[in-house]
CSV table of C-alpha atoms in Angstrom, one decimal:
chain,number,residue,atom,x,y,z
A,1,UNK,CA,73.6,65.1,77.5
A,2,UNK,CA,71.3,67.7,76.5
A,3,UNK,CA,72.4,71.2,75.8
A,4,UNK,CA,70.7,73.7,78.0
A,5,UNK,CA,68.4,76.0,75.9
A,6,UNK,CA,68.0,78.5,78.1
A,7,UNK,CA,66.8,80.9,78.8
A,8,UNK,CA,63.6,79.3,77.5
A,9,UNK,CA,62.1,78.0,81.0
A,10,UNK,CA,62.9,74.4,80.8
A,11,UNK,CA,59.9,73.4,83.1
A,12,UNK,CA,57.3,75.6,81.7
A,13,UNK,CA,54.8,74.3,84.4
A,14,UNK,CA,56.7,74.8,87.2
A,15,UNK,CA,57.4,78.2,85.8
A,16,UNK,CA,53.9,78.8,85.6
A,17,UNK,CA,53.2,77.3,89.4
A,18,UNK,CA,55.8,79.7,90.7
A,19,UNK,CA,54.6,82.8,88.7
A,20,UNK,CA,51.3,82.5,90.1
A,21,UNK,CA,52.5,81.8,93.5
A,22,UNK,CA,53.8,84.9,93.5
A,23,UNK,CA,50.9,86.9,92.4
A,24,UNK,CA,50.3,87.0,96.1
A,25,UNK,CA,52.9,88.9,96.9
A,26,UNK,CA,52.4,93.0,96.4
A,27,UNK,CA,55.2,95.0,96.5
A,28,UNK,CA,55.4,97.6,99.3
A,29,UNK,CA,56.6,101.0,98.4
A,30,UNK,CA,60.5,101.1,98.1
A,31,UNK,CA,61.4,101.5,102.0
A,32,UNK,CA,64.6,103.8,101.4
A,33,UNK,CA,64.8,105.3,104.8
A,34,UNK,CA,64.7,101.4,106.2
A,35,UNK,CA,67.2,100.7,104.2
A,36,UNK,CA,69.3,103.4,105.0
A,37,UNK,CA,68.7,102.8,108.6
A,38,UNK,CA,69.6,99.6,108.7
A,39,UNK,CA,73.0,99.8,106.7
A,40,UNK,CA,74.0,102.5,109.5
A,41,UNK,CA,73.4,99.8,112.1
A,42,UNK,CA,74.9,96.5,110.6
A,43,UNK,CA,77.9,99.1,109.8
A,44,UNK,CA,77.6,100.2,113.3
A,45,UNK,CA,77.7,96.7,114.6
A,46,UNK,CA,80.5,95.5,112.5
A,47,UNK,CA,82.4,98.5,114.0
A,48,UNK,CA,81.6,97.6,117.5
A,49,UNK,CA,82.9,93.9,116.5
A,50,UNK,CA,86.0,94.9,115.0
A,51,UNK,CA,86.9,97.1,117.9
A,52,UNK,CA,86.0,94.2,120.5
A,53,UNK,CA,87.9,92.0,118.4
A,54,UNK,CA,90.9,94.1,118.4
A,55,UNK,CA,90.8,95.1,122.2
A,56,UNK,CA,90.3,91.2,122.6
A,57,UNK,CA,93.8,91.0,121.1
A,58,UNK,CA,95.2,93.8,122.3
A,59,UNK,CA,95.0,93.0,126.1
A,60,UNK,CA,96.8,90.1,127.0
A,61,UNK,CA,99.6,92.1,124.6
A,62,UNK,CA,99.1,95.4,126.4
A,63,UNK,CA,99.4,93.4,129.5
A,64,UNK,CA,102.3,91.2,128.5
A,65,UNK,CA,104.1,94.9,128.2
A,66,UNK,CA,103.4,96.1,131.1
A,67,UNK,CA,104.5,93.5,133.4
A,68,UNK,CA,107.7,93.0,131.1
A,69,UNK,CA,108.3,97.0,132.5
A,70,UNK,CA,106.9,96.5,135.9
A,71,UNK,CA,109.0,93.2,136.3
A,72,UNK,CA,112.7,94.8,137.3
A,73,UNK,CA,110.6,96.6,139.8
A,74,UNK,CA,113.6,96.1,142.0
A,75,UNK,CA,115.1,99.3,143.7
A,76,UNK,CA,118.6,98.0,143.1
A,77,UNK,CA,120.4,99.0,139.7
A,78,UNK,CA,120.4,96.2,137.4
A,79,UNK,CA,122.6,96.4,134.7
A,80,UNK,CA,120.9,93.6,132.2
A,81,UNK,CA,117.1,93.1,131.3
A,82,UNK,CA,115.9,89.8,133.4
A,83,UNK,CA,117.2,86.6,132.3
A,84,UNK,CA,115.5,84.6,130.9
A,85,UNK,CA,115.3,80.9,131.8
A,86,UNK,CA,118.0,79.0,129.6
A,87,UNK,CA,117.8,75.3,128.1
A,88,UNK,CA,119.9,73.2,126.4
A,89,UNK,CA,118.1,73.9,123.5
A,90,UNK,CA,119.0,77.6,123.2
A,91,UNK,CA,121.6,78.7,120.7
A,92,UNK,CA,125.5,78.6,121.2
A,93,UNK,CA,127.0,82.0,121.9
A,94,UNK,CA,130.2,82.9,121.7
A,95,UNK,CA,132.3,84.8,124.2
A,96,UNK,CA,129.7,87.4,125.5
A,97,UNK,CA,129.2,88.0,129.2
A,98,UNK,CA,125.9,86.0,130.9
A,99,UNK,CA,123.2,89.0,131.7
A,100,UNK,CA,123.3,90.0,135.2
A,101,UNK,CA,120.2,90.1,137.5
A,102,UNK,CA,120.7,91.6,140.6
A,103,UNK,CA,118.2,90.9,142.7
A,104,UNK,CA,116.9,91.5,146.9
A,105,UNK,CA,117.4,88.9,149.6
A,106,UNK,CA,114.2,86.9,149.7
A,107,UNK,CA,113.3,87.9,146.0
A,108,UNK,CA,111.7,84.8,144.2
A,109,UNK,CA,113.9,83.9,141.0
A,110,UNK,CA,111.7,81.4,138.5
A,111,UNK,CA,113.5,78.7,137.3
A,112,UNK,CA,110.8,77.1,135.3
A,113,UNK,CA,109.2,73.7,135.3
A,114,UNK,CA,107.3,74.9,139.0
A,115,UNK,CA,111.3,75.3,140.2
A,116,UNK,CA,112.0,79.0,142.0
A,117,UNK,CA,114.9,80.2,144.3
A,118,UNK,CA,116.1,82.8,146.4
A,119,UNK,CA,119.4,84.0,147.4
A,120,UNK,CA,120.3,85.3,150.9
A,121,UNK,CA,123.4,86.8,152.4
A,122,UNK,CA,125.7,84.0,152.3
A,123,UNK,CA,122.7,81.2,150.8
A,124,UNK,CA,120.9,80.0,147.9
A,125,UNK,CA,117.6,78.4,148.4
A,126,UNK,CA,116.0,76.4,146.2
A,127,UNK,CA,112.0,75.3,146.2
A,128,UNK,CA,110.7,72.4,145.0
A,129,UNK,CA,107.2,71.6,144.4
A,130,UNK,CA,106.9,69.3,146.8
A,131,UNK,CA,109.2,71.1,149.3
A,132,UNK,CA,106.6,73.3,151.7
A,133,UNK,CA,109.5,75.9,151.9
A,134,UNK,CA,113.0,76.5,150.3
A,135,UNK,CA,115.7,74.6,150.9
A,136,UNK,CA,118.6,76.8,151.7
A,137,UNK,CA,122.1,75.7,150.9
A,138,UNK,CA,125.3,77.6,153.1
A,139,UNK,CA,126.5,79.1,154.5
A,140,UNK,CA,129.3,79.7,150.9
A,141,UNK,CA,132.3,81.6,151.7
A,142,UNK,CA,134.8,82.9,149.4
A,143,UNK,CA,137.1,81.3,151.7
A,144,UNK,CA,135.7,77.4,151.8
A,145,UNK,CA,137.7,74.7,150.3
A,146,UNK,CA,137.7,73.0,146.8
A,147,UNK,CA,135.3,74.1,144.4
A,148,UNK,CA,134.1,77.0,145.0
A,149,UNK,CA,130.7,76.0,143.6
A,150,UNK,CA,127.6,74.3,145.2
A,151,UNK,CA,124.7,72.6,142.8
A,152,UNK,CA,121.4,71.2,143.0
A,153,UNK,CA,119.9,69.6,140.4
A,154,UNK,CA,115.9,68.5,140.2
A,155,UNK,CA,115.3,65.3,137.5
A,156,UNK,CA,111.8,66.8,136.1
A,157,UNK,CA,110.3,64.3,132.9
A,158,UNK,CA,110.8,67.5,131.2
A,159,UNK,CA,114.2,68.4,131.9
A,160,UNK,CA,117.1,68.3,134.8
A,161,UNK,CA,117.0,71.6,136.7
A,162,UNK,CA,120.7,73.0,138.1
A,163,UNK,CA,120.8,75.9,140.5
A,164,UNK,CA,124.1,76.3,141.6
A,165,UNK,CA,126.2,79.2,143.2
A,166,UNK,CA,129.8,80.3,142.6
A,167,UNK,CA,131.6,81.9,145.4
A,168,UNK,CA,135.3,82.6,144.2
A,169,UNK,CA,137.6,85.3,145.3
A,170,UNK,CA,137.7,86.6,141.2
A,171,UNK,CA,134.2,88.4,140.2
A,172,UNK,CA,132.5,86.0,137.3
A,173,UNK,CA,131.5,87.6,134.6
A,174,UNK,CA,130.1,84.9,132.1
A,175,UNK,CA,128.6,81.3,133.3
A,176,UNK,CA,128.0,78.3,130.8
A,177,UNK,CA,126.6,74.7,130.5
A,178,UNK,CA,127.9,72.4,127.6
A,179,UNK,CA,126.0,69.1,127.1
A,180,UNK,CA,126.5,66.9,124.0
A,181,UNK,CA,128.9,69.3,122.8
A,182,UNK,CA,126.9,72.6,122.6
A,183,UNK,CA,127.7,75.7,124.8
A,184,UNK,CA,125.0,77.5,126.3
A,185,UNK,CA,125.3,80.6,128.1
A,186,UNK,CA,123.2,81.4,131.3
A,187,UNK,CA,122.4,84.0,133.3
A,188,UNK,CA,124.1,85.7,136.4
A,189,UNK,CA,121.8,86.5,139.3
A,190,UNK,CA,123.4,87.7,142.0
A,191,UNK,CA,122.7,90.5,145.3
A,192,UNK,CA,123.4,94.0,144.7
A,193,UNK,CA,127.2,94.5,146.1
A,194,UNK,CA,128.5,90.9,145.9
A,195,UNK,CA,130.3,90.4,142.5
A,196,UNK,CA,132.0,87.5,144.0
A,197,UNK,CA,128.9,85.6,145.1
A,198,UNK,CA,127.1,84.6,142.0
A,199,UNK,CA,123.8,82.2,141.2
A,200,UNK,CA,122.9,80.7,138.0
A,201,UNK,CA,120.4,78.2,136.9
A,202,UNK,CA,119.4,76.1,133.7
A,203,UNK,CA,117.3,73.4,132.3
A,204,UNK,CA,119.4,70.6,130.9
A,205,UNK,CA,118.3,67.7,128.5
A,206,UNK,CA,115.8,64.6,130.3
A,207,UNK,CA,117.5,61.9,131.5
A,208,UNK,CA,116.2,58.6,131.5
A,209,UNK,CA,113.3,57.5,134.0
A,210,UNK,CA,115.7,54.9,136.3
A,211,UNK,CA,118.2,58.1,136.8
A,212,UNK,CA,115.5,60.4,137.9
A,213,UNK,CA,113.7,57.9,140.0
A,214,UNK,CA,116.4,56.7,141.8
A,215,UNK,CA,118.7,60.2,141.7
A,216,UNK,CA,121.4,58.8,139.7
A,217,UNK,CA,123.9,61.3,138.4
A,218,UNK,CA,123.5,61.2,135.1
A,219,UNK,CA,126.4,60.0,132.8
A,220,UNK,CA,126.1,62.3,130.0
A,221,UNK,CA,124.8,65.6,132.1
A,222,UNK,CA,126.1,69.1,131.5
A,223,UNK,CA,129.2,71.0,132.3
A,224,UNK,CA,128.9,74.5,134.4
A,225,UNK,CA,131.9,76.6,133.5
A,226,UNK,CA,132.6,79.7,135.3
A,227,UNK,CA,134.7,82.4,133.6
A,228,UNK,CA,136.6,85.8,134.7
A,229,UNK,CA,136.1,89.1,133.1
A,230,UNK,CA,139.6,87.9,131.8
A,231,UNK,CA,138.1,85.1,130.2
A,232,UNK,CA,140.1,82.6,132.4
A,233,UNK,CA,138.4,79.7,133.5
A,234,UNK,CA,137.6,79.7,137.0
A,235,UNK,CA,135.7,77.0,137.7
A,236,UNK,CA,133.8,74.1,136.5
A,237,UNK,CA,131.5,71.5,137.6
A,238,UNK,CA,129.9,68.1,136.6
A,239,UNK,CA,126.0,67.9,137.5
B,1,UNK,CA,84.5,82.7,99.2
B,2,UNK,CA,81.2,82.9,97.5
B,3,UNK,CA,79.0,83.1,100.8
B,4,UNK,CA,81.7,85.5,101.8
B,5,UNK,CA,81.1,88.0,98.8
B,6,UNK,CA,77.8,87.4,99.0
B,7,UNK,CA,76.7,87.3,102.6
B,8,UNK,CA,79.1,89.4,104.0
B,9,UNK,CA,78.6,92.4,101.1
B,10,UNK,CA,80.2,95.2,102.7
B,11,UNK,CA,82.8,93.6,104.6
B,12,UNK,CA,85.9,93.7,103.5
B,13,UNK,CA,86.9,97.5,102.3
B,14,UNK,CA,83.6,98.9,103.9
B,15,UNK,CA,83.8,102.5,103.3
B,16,UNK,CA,80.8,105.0,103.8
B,17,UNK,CA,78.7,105.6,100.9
B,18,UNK,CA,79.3,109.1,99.4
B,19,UNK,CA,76.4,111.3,99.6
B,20,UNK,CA,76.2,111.7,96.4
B,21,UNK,CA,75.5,107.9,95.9
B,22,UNK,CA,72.9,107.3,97.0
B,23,UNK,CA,70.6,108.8,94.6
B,24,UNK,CA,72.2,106.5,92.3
B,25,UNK,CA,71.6,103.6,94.7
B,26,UNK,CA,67.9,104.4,95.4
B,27,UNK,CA,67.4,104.3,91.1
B,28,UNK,CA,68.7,101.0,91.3
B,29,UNK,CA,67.2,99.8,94.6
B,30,UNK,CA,63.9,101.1,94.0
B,31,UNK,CA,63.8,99.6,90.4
B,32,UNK,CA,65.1,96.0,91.4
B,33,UNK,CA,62.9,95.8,94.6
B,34,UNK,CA,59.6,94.3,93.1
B,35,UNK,CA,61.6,91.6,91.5
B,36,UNK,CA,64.1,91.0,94.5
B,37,UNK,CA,61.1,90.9,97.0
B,38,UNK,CA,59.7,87.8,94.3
B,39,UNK,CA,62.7,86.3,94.7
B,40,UNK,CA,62.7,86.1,98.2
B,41,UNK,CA,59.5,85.6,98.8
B,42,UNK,CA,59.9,81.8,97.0
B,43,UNK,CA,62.8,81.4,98.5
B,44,UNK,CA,61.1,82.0,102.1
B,45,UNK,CA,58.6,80.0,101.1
B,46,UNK,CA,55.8,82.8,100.5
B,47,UNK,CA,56.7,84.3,104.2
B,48,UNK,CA,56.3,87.7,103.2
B,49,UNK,CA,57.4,89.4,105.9
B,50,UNK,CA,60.5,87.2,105.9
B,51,UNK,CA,61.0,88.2,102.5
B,52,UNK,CA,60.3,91.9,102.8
B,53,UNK,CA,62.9,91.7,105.3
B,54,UNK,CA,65.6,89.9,104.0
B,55,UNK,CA,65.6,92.3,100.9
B,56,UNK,CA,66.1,94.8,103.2
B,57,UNK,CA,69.0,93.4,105.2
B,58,UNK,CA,70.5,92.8,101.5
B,59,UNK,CA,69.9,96.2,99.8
B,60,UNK,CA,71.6,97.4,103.1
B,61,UNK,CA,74.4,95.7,102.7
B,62,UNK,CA,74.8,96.8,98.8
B,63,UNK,CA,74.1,100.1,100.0
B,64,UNK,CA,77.5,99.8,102.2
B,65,UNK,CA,79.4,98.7,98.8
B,66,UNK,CA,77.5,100.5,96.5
B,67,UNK,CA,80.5,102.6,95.2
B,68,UNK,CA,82.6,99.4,94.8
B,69,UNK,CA,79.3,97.2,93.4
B,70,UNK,CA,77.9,99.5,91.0
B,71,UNK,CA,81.4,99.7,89.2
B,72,UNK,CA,80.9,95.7,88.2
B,73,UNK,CA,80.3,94.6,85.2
B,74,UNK,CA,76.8,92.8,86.5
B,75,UNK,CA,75.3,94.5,89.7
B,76,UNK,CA,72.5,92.3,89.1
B,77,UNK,CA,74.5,88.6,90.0
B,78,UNK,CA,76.4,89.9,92.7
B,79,UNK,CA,72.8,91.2,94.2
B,80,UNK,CA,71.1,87.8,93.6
B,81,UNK,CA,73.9,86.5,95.1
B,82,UNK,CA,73.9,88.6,98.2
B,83,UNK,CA,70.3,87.8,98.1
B,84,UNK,CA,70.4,83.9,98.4
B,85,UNK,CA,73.7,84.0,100.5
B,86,UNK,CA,72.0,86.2,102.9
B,87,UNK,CA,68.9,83.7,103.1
B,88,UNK,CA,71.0,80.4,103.7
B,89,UNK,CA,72.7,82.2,106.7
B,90,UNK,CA,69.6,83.2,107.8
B,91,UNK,CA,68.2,79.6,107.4
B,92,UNK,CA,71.3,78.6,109.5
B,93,UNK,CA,71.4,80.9,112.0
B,94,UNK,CA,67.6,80.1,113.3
B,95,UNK,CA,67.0,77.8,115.5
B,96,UNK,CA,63.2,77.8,116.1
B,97,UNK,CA,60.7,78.5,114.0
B,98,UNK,CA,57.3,79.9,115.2
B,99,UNK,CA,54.4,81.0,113.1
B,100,UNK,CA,51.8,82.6,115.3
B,101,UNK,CA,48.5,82.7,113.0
B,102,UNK,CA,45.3,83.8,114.6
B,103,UNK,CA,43.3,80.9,112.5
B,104,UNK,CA,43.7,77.9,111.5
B,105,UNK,CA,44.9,77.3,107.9
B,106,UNK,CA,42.5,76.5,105.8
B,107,UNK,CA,41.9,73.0,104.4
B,108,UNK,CA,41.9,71.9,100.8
B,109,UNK,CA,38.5,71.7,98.7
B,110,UNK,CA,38.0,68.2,98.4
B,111,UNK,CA,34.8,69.0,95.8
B,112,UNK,CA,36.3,71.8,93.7
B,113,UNK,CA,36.7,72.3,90.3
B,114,UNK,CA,38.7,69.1,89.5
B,115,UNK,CA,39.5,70.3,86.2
B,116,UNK,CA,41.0,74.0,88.0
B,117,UNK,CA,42.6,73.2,91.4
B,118,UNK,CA,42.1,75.9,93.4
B,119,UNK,CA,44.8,78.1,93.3
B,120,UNK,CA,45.0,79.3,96.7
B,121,UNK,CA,45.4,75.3,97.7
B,122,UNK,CA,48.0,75.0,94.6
B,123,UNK,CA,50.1,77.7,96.3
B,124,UNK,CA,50.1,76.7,99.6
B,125,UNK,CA,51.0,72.7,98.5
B,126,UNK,CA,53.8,74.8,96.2
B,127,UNK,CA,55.2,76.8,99.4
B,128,UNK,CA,55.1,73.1,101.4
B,129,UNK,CA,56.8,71.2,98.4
B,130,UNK,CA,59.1,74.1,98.1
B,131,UNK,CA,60.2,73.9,102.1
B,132,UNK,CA,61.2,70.7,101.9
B,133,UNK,CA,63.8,71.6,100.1
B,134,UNK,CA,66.9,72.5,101.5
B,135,UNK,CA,67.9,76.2,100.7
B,136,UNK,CA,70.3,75.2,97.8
B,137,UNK,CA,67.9,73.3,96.1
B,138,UNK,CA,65.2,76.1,96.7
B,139,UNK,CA,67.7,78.6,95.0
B,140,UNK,CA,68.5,76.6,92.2
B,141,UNK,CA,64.8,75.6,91.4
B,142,UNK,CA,64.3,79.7,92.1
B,143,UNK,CA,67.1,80.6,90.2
B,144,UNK,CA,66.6,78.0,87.4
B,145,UNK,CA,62.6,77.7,86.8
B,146,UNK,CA,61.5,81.2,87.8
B,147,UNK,CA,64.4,83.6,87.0
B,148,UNK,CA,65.0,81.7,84.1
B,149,UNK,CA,69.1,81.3,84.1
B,150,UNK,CA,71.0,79.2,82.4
B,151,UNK,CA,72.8,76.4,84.2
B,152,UNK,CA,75.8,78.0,83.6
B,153,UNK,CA,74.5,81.5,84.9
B,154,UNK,CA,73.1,79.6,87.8
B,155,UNK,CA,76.4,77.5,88.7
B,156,UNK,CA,78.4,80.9,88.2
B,157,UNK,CA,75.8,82.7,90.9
B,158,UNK,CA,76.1,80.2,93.1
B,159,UNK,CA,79.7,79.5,92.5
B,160,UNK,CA,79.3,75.7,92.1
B,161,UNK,CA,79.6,73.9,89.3
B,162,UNK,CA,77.1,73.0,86.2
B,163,UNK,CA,77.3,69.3,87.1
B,164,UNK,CA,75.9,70.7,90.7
B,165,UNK,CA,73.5,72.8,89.5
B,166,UNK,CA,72.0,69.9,87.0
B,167,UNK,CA,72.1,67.1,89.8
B,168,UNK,CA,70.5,69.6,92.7
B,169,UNK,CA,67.8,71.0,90.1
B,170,UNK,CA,66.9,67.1,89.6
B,171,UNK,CA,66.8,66.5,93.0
B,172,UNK,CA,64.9,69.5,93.9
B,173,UNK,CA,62.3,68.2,90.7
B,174,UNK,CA,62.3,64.7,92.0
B,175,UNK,CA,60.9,66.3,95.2
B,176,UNK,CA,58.8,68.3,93.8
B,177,UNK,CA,57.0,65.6,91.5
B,178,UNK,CA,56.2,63.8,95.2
B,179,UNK,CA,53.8,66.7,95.9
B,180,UNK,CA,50.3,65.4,95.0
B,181,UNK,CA,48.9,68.7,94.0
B,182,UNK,CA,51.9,69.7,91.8
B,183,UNK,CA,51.5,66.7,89.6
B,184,UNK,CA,47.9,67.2,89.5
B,185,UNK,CA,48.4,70.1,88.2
B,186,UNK,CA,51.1,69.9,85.9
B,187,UNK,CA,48.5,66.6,84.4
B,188,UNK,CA,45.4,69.4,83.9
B,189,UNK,CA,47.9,72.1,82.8
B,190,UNK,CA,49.0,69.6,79.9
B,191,UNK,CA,45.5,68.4,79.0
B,192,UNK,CA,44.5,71.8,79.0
B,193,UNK,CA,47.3,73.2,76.6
């Protein structure tokens, strides 16, 4: 390989070709004031683009904020933030209370996967997707046999939706679901006044396609526990 | 990272020039612009509007680093730098090209001097030759044959590496050799040295 010997030109034609192209070309005085001109604008410009950029990424933020304060818009008191819908997937707690929502009659209560209730004097109503109105369930009495516990459950490819109410004589105070041996808690929604008449909801693991098409219970689905402000148990049921 | 530093002079840490800078800046500016505006105009192929205005749009942009730039050890690189960075990303970001002339260009002499080509033809068959090449190539041949830098320099500038810079420059030649009126004149140049 040859060493470079520059900075003799190595093509002393071409170097020749190009220095005579450019005899043409005369330079101007030195345009300062254009120069000057035009570093104001690019540096107005880039401005201009960072502020875009950063309202750009501001808004859906700033927005995000403001319906996170407007959303307990209810008039009742509530003594938790809202609830957040709670999988199987969330973390194991140990034994803290479920965060109370307390919401109107008639309010609409996202479950997630399209899945919304409502609760009512003595009712909980689930809507499906498909359903052209919520389905109401009742009317549940602190006084009706057995369990006092009603569920629905949804099979979804996604996940198994539970709403469910609890309508014992003792207040709860802290709901969970175990599946495949992890405890999740979930949240309390309830009316303002009734302690004793409680709703909850969750989205368990899939089950598999034949169970959801044909509504089989599934084998390995969660348990819903219900617990006092004691911590006594007081009640639990199967999906 | 290169086109960055170059292209985008003035981007990251912009601050506003002090006013006491730009005396200093106008020294440098005003000395450098002949040769910058030479350098642009072969790489815009002889457009010299093109050329007066790409200087500008660079010398702005130093002017918005200038207190950061003129602290380096070699103003000169990063400015050639700026100065071909900010001409590919021109060349890229055009989409149409349109030369209005009010005449028609003129044709070659057929029965000139055939030991002199005429230099106005030699130019304008340079300029052609020269935009075939893509704006990489142009630089280096630029960079290489007119500026005079090493390969090294040149790789450094462009922030590629020797091996780059020696297998562009013999493409760009390659090229070059298929323009009639280039070898023509390299063959009289020869017999006439």
């Amino acid at each position: 390989m040859k060493p470079d010997l520059s900075p003799q030109p190595p093509k002393p034609h071409l170097r020749r070709l190009l220095d005579e192209a450019v005899t043409d070309c005369v330079p101007p005085a030195f345009p300062r004031e254009g120069i000057v001109r035009r570093a104001a604008a690019i540096r107005r410009r880039r401005r201009l683009t960072a502020v875009t950029v950063a309202a750009l990424l501001l808004i859906p933020v700033a927005g995000k904020l403001a319906l996170d304060q407007g959303a307990p818009s209810s008039p009742t008191v509530s003594s938790a933030d809202t609830p957040t819908p709670v999988s199987s997937a969330s973390s194991e707690t140990g034994d803290a209370p479920s965060p109370v929502r307390v919401v109107r009659p008639g309010e609409r209560i996202d479950v997630g996967l399209g899945m919304w209730y409502l609760l009512k004097e003595r009712e909980y109503c689930p809507k499906h997707q498909l359903d052209p109105e919520p389905s109401c369930v009742g009317p549940l009495d602190v006084d009706q046999p057995g369990v006092p516990m009603t569920l629905d459950w949804y099979p979804f490819p996604q996940g198994v939706v539970s709403v469910f109410a609890y309508t014992g004589k003792t207040p709860a105070t802290r709901i969970t679901m175990t599946q495949h041996g992890r405890t999740t808690l979930l949240p309390i929604v309830r009316l303002p006044g009734r302690p004793s008449f409680v709703s909850s909801y969750a989205i368990s693991t899939p089950v598999s396609e034949k169970e959801r098409k044909r509504l089989i219970r599934p084998v390995d689905g969660p348990v819903f526990r219900v617990y006092g402000a004691d911590g006594a148990e007081l009640a639990e049921m199967r999906q | 990272m290169d086109q960055e530093q170059g292209d985008e002079a003035g981007g990251d840490g912009e601050t506003e020039p002090p006013r006491d800078e730009l005396p200093d800046f106008e020294t440098y500016a005003a000395v450098r612009w002949p040769r910058l505006l030479r350098t642009a105009y072969l790489l815009t192929n002889g457009d010299h509007h093109e050329a007066e205005d790409l200087v500008q749009v660079t010398l702005a942009k130093i002017y918005l680093r200038w207190s950061h730039i003129r602290t380096l050890d070699a103003p000169d690189q990063y400015v050639r730098r700026a100065l071909i960075n900010n001409n590919t990303t021109r060349q890229r970001k055009r989409r149409v090209v349109q030369l209005l002339t009010p005449h028609l260009p003129e044709q070659r002499n057929p029965i000139g001097d055939a030991d002199r080509p005429d230099s106005y033809d030699t130019r304008s068959e340079l300029f052609d030759a020269l935009a075939t090449l893509p704006p990489r190539q142009r630089a280096i041949v630029v960079l290489r044959y007119w500026e005079c830098l090493s390969e090294q320099q040149t790789a450094h500038l462009l922030g590629c590496s020797v091996g780059t810079v020696k297998s562009q420059a013999s493409r760009a030649l390659k090229k070059l050799r298929s323009s009639a009126v280039l070898s023509e004149y390299a063959a009289v140049m020869t017999r006439g040295e």
